[in-house]
Short mmCIF file of C-alpha atoms and ligand atoms in Angstrom, two decimals:
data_model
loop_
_atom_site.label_atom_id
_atom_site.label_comp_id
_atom_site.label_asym_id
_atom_site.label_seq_id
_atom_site.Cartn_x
_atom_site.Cartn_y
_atom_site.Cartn_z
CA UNK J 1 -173.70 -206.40 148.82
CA UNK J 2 -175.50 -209.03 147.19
CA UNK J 3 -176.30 -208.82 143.36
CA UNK J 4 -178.71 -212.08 143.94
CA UNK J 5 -181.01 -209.42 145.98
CA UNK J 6 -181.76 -207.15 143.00
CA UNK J 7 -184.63 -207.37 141.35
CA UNK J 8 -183.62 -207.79 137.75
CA UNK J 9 -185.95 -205.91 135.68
CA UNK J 10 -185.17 -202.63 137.85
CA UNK J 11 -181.38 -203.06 137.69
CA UNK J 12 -181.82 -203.27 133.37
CA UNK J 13 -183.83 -200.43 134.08
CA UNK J 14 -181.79 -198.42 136.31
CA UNK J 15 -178.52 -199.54 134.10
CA UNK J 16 -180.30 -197.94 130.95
CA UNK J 17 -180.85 -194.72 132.87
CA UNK J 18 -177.45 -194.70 133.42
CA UNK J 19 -176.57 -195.29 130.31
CA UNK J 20 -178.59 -192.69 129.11
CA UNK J 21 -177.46 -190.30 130.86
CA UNK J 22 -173.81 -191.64 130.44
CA UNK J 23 -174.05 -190.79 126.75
CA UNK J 24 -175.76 -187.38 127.52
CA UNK J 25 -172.76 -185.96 129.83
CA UNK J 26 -170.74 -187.39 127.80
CA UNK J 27 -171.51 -184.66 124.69
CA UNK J 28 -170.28 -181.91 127.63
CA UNK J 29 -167.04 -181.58 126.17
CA UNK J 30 -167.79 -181.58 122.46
CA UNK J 31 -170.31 -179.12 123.33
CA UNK J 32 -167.94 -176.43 124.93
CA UNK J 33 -165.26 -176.96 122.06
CA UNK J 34 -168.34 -176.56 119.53
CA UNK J 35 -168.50 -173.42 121.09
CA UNK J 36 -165.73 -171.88 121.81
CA UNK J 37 -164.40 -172.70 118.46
CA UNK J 38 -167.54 -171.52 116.61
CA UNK J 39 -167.95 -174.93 114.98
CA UNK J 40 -172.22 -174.72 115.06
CA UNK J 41 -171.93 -171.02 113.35
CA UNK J 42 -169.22 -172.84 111.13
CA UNK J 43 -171.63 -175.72 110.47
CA UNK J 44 -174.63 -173.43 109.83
CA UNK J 45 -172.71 -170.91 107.45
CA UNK J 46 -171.05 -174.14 105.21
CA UNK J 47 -173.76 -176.89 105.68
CA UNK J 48 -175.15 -179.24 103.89
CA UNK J 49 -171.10 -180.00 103.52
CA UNK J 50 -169.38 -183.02 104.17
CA UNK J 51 -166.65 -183.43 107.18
CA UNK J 52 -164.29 -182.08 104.87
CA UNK J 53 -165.23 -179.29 103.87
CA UNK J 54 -166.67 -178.20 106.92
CA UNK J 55 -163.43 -179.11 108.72
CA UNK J 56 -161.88 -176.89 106.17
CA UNK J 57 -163.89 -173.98 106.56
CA UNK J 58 -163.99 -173.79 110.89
CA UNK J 59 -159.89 -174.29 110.03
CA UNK J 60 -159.99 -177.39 112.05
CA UNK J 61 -158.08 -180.94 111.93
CA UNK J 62 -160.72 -183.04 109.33
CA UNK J 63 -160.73 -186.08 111.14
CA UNK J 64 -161.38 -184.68 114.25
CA UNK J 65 -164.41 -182.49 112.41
CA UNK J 66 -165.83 -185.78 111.19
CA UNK J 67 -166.28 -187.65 114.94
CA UNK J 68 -167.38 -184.71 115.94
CA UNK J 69 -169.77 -184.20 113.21
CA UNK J 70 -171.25 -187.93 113.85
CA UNK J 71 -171.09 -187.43 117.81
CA UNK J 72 -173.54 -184.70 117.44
CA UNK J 73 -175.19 -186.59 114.56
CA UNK J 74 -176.04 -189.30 116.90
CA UNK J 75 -177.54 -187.33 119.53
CA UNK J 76 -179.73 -185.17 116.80
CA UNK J 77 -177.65 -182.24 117.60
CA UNK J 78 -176.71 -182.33 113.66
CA UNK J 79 -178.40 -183.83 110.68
CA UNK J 80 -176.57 -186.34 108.76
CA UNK J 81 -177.47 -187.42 105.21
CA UNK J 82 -175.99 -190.78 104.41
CA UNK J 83 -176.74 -190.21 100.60
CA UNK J 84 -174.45 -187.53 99.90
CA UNK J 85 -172.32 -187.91 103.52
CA UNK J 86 -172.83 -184.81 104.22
CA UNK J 87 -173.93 -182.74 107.15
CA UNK J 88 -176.09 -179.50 108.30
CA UNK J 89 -177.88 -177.98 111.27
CA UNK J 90 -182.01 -177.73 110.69
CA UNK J 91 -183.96 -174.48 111.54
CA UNK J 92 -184.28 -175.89 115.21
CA UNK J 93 -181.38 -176.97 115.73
CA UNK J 94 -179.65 -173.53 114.74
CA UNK J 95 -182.34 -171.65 116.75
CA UNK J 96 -181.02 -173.79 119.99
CA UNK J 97 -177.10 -173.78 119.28
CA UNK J 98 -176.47 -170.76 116.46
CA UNK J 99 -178.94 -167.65 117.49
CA UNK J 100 -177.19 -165.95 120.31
CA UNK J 101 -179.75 -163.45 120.62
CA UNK J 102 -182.96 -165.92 120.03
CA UNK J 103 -185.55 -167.13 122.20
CA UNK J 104 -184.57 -170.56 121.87
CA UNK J 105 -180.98 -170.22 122.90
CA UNK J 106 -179.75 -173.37 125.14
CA UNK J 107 -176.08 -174.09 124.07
CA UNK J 108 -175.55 -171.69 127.59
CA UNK J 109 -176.34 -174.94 129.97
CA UNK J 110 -173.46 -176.48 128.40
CA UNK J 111 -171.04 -173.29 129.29
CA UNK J 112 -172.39 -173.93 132.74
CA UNK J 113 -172.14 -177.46 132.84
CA UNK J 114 -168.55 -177.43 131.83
CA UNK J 115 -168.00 -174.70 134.64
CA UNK J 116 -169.50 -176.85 137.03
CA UNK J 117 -166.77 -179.63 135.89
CA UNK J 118 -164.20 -177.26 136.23
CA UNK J 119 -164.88 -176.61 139.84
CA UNK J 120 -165.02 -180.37 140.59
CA UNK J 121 -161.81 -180.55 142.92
CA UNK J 122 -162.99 -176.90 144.87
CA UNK J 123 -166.19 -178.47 145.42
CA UNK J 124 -165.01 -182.14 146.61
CA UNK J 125 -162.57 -180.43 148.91
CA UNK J 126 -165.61 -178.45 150.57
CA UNK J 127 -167.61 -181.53 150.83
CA UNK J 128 -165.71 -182.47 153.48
CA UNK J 129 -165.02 -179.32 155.49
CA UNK J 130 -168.60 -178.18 155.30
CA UNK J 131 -167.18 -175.00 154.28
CA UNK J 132 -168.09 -173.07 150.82
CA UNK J 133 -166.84 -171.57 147.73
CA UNK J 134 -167.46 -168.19 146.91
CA UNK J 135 -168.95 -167.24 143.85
CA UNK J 136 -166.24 -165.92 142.63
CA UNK J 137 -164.43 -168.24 142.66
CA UNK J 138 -165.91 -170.48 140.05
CA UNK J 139 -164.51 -171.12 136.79
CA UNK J 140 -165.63 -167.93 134.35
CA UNK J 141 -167.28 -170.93 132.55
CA UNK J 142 -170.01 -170.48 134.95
CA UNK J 143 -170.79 -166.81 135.01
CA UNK J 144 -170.99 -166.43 131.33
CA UNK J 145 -173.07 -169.85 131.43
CA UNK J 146 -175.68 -168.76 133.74
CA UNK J 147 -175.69 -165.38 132.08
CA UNK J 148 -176.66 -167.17 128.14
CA UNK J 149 -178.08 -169.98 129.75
CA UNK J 150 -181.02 -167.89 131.20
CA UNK J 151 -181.31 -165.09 129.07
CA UNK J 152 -183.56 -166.62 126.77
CA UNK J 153 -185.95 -167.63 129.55
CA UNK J 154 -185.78 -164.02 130.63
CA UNK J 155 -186.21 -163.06 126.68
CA UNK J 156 -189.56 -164.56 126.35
CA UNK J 157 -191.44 -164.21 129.99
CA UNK J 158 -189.89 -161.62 131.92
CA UNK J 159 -191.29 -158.66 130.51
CA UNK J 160 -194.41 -160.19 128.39
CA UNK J 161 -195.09 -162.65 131.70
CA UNK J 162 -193.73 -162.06 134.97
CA UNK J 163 -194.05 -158.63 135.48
CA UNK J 164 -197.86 -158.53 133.96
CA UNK J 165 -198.74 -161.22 136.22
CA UNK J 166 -196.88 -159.11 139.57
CA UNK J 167 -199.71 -156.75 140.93
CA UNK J 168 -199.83 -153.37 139.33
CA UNK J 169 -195.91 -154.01 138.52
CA UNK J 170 -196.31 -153.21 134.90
CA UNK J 171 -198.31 -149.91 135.42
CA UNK J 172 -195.81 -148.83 138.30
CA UNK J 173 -193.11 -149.23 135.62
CA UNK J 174 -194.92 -147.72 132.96
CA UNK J 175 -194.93 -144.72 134.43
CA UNK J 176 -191.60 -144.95 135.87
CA UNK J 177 -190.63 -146.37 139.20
CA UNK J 178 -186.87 -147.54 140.47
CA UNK J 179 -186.02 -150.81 140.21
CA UNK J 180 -183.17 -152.55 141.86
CA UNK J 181 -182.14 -156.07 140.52
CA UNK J 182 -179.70 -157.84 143.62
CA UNK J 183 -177.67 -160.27 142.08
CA UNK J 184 -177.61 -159.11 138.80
CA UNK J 185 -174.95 -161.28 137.40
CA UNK J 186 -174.54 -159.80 134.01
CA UNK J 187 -177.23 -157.72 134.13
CA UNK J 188 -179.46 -159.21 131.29
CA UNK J 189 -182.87 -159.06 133.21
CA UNK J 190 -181.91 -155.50 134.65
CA UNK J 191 -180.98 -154.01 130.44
CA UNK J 192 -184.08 -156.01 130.02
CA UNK J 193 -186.38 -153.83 132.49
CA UNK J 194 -184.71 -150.76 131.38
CA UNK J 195 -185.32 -151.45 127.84
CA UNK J 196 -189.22 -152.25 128.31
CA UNK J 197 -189.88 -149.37 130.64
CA UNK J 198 -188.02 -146.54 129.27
CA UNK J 199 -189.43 -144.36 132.41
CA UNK J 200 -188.20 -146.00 135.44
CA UNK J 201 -184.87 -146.51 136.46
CA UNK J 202 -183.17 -149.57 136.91
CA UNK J 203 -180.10 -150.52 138.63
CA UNK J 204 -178.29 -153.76 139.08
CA UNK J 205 -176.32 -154.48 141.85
CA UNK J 206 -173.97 -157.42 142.52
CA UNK J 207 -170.95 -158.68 144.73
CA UNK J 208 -169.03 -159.55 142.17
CA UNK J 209 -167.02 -157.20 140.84
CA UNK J 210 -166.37 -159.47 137.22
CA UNK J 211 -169.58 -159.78 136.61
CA UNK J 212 -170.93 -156.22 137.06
CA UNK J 213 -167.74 -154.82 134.85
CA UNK J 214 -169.58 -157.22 132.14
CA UNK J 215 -172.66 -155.46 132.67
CA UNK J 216 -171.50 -152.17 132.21
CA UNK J 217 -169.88 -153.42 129.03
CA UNK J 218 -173.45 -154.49 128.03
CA UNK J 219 -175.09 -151.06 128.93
CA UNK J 220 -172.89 -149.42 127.58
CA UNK J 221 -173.65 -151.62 124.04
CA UNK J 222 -177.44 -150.72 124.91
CA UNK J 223 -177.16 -147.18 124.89
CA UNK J 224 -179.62 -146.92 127.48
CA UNK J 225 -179.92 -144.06 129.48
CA UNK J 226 -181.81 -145.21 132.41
CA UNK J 227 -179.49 -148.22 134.02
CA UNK J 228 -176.66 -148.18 135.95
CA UNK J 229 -174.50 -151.07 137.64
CA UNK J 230 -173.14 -151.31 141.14
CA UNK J 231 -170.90 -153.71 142.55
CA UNK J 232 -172.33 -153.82 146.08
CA UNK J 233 -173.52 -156.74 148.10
CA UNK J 234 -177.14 -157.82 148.96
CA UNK J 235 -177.24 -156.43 152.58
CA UNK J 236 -174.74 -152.72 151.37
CA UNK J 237 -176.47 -151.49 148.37
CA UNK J 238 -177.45 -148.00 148.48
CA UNK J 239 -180.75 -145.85 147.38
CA UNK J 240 -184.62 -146.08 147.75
CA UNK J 241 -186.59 -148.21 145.56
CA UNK J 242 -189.99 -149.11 144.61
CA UNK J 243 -189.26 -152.78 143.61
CA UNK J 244 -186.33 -154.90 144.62
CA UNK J 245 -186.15 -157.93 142.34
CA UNK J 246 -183.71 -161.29 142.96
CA UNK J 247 -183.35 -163.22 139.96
CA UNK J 248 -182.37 -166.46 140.25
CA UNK J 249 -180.11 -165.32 143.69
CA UNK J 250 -182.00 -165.01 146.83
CA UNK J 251 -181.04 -169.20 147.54
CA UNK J 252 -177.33 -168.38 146.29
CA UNK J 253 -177.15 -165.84 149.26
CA UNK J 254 -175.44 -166.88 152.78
CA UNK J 255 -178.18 -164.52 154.57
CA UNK J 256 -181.35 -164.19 152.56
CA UNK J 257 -183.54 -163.45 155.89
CA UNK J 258 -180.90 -160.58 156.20
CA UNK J 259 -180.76 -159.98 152.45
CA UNK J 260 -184.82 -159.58 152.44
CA UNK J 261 -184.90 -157.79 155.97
CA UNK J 262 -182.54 -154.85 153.99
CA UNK J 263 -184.78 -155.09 150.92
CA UNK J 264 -187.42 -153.99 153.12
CA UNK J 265 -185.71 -150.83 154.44
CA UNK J 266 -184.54 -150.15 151.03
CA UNK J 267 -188.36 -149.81 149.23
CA UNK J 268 -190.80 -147.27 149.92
CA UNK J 269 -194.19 -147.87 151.39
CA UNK J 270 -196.25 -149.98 149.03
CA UNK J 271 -193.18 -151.24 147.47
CA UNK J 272 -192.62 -154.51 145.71
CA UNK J 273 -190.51 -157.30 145.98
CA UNK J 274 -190.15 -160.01 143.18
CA UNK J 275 -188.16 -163.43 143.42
CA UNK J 276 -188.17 -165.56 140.53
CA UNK J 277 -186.71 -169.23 141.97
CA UNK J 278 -186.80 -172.12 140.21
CA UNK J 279 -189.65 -173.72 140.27
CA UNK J 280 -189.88 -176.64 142.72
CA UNK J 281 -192.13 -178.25 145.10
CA UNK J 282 -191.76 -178.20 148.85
CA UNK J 283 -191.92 -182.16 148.99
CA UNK J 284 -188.21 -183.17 147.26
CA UNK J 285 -189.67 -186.22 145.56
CA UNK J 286 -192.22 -183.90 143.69
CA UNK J 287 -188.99 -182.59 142.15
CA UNK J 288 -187.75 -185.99 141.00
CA UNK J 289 -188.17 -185.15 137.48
CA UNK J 290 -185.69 -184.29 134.68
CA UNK J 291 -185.39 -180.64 135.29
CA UNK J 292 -185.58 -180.97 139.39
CA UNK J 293 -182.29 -183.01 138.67
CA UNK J 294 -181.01 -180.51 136.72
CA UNK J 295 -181.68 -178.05 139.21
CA UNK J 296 -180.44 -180.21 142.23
CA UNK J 297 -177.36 -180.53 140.38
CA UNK J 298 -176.63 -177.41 139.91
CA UNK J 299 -177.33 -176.63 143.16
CA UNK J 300 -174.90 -179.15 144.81
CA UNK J 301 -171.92 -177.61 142.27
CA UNK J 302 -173.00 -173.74 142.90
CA UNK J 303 -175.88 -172.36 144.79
CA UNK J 304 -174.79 -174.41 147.95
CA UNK J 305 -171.63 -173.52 148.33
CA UNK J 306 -171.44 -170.40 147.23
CA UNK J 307 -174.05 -169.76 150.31
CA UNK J 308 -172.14 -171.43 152.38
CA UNK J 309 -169.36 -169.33 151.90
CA UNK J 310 -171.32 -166.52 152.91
CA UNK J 311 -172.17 -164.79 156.53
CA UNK J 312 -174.82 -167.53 157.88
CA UNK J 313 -174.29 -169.88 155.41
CA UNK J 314 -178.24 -170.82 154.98
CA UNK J 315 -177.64 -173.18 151.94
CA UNK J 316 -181.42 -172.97 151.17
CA UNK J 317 -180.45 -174.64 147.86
CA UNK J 318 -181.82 -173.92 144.09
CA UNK J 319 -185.56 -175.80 145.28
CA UNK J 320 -186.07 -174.18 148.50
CA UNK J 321 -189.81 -174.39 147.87
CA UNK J 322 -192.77 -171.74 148.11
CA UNK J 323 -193.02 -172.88 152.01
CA UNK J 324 -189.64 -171.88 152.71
CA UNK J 325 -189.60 -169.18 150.92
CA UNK J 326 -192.57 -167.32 151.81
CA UNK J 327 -191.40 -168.35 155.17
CA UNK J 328 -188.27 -165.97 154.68
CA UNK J 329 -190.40 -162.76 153.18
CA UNK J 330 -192.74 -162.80 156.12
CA UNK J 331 -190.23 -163.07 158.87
CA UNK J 332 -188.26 -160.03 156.80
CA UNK J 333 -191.99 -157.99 157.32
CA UNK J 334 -193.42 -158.45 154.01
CA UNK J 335 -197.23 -159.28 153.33
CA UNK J 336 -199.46 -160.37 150.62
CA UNK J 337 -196.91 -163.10 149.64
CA UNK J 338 -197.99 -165.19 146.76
CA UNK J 339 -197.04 -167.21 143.61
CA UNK J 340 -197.76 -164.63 140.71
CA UNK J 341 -196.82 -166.96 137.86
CA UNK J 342 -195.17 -170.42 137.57
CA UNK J 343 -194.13 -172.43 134.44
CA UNK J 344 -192.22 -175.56 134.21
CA UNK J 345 -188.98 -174.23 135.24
CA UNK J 346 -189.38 -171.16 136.96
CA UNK J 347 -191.78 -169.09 139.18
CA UNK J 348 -192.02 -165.60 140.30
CA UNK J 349 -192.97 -165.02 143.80
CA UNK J 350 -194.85 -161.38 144.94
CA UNK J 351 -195.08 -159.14 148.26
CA UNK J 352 -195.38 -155.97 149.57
CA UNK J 353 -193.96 -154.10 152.43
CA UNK J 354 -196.86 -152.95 153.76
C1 LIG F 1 -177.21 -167.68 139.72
S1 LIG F 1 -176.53 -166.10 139.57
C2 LIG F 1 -177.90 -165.18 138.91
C3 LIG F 1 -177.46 -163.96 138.17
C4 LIG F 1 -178.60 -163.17 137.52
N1 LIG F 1 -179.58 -162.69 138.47
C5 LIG F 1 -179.26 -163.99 136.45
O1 LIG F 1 -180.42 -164.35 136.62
O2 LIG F 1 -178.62 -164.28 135.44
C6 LIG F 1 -176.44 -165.52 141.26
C7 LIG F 1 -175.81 -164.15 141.39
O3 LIG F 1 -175.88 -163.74 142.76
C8 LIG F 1 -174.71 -163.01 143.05
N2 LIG F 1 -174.51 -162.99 144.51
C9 LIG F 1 -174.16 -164.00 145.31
N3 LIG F 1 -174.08 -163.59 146.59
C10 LIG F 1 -174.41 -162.28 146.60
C11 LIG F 1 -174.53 -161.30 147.62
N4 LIG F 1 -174.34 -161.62 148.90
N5 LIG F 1 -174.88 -160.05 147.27
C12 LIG F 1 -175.11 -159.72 145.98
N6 LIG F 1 -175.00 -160.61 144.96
C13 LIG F 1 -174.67 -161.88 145.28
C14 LIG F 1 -173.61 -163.75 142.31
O4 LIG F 1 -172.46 -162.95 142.15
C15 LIG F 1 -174.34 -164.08 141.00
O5 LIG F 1 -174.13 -163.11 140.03
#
């Protein structure tokens, strides 16, 4: 290796993206303790309030409040007045760290970050045997990260966008249709659908036993009559549907050609099936952006290996691209296959068993 080769310019440059992004992981672990000890709520509740008394109040150790405080401070996580020393969260930065149930929500990619950390050595160990890691087996970190991580994403397009922009999906709900949601994880999109379209039925199905007892906890919250949750895998479920939906799943399966092939013996005639995939281009260096290395990321620490440690093992990763994937949904019989609606990081693809 020979330093003298580099061009200098791009080596400051490439050392600053480092850097950058150095300082950015690095908030990961202040982020999760932030969290789980309630400090933003804390912060919110007591603020403008100097380290002290916001220490005080979230029952912490001051001194360890106050680096904290001026971590966050220094990444514009928390606003900092050097007149008075004190400190406070602003509308925005409450609506993305403090609002649970708000459309802004993103303190969730931090849950799943610190999962992904978590699963470091299981993940290293597979890298050599080629093997995979069931879902399952991640760190709960990660299950209750993906679940608030995309909920508010789900919050503000699912009903009001995706399903308008899926052919005649909204007026096959509105007057009441079944809906299965495969790979439900928590089951936010499926209380979702149930809650929008109070005459169709909607159940959400899942392999993971963990996550589909947290659903039910949900429903059960909800009051809603017209869901149910199964803990059954994407080639066992039961029943007859007029849209099958995968959320965010289809590239975490092993089999997905088998997982679409049963999807079209489980809908009726005319039926519908929806897949909402990231959103990525076909050509990888299309996805070189921030969120595509987000997404490949992710999909290194989760989505491949957890297919791999499924039957077939397809690993079609989290940016399979349309090609692929509308290569899968016509080989499992499905037609009119299109993009129905894409944003920056997702989009929902449409077809119909003829
Ligand atoms: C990335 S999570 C998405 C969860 C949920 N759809 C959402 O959007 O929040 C992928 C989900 O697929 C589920 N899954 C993985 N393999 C499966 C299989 N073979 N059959 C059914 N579900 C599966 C996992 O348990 C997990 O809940």
């Amino acid at each position: 290796m020979d330093i003298e080769a580099a061009d200098f310019k791009k080596l400051r440059q490439l050392q600053w993206k480092i850097m950058e992004n150095v300082a950015a992981s690095a908030l990961i672990p202040l982020m999760q303790i932030g969290d789980e000890l309630g400090l933003f709520i804390h912060l919110y509740k007591t603020g403008p309030a100097s380290a002290e008394e916001f220490s005080k109040s979230a029952g912490i150790d001051g001194r360890y409040g106050r680096e904290w405080l001026l971590a966050l401070s220094a990444a514009g996580y928390v606003t900092f007045t050097s007149e008075d020393d004190k400190f406070s969260l602003s509308a925005e930065q409450a609506a993305v760290f403090v609002e649970n149930d708000g459309p802004a929500l993103m303190i969730g990619a931090y849950n799943l970050l610190a999962g992904t950390i978590y699963n470091t050595e299981k993940i290293k160990s597979v890298f050599t045997s080629g093997t995979g890691v069931d879902w399952g087996r991640f760190h709960p970190c990660v299950f209750q990260g993906t679940a608030k991580f995309f909920k508010p994403s789900y919050a503000v397009n699912l009903v009001e966008k995706w399903i308008p922009n899926v052919h005649g999906l909204n007026e096959k709900l509105t007057n009441g249709a079944s809906f299965a949601d495969v790979g439900c994880g928590h089951g936010i999109s499926t209380l979702m659908i149930a809650e929008a379209f109070p005459a169709s039925k909607v159940v959400g199905f899942d392999i993971h036993q963990p996550s589909i007892n947290e659903a039910k906890k949900l429903a059960k919250k909800s009051q809603l009559k017209n869901v149910e949750f199964v803990t059954a895998s994407a080639k066992s479920y039961q029943g007859e549907f007029d849209v099958i939906g995968f959320f965010d799943c289809l590239h975490d399966l092993g089999d997905p050609v088998g997982a679409a092939k049963y999807a079209n013996k489980k809908l009726r005639g005319g039926g519908t099936i929806m897949l909402i995939e990231p959103s990525a281009s076909d050509n990888p260096e299309d996805n070189f952006n921030t969120i595509g290395q987000m997404y490949y990321c992710f999909s290194t620490m989760a989505c491949i290996p957890a297919s791999k440690s499924q039957e077939i093992g397809l690993a079609l990763g989290a940016q399979a691209g349309p090609a692929k994937l509308f290569e899968i949904l016509k080989e499992s019989g499905f037609a009119e296959i299109k993009i129905a609606h894409q944003n920056a990081s997702n989009m929902v693809i449409e077809a119909t068993k003829p």
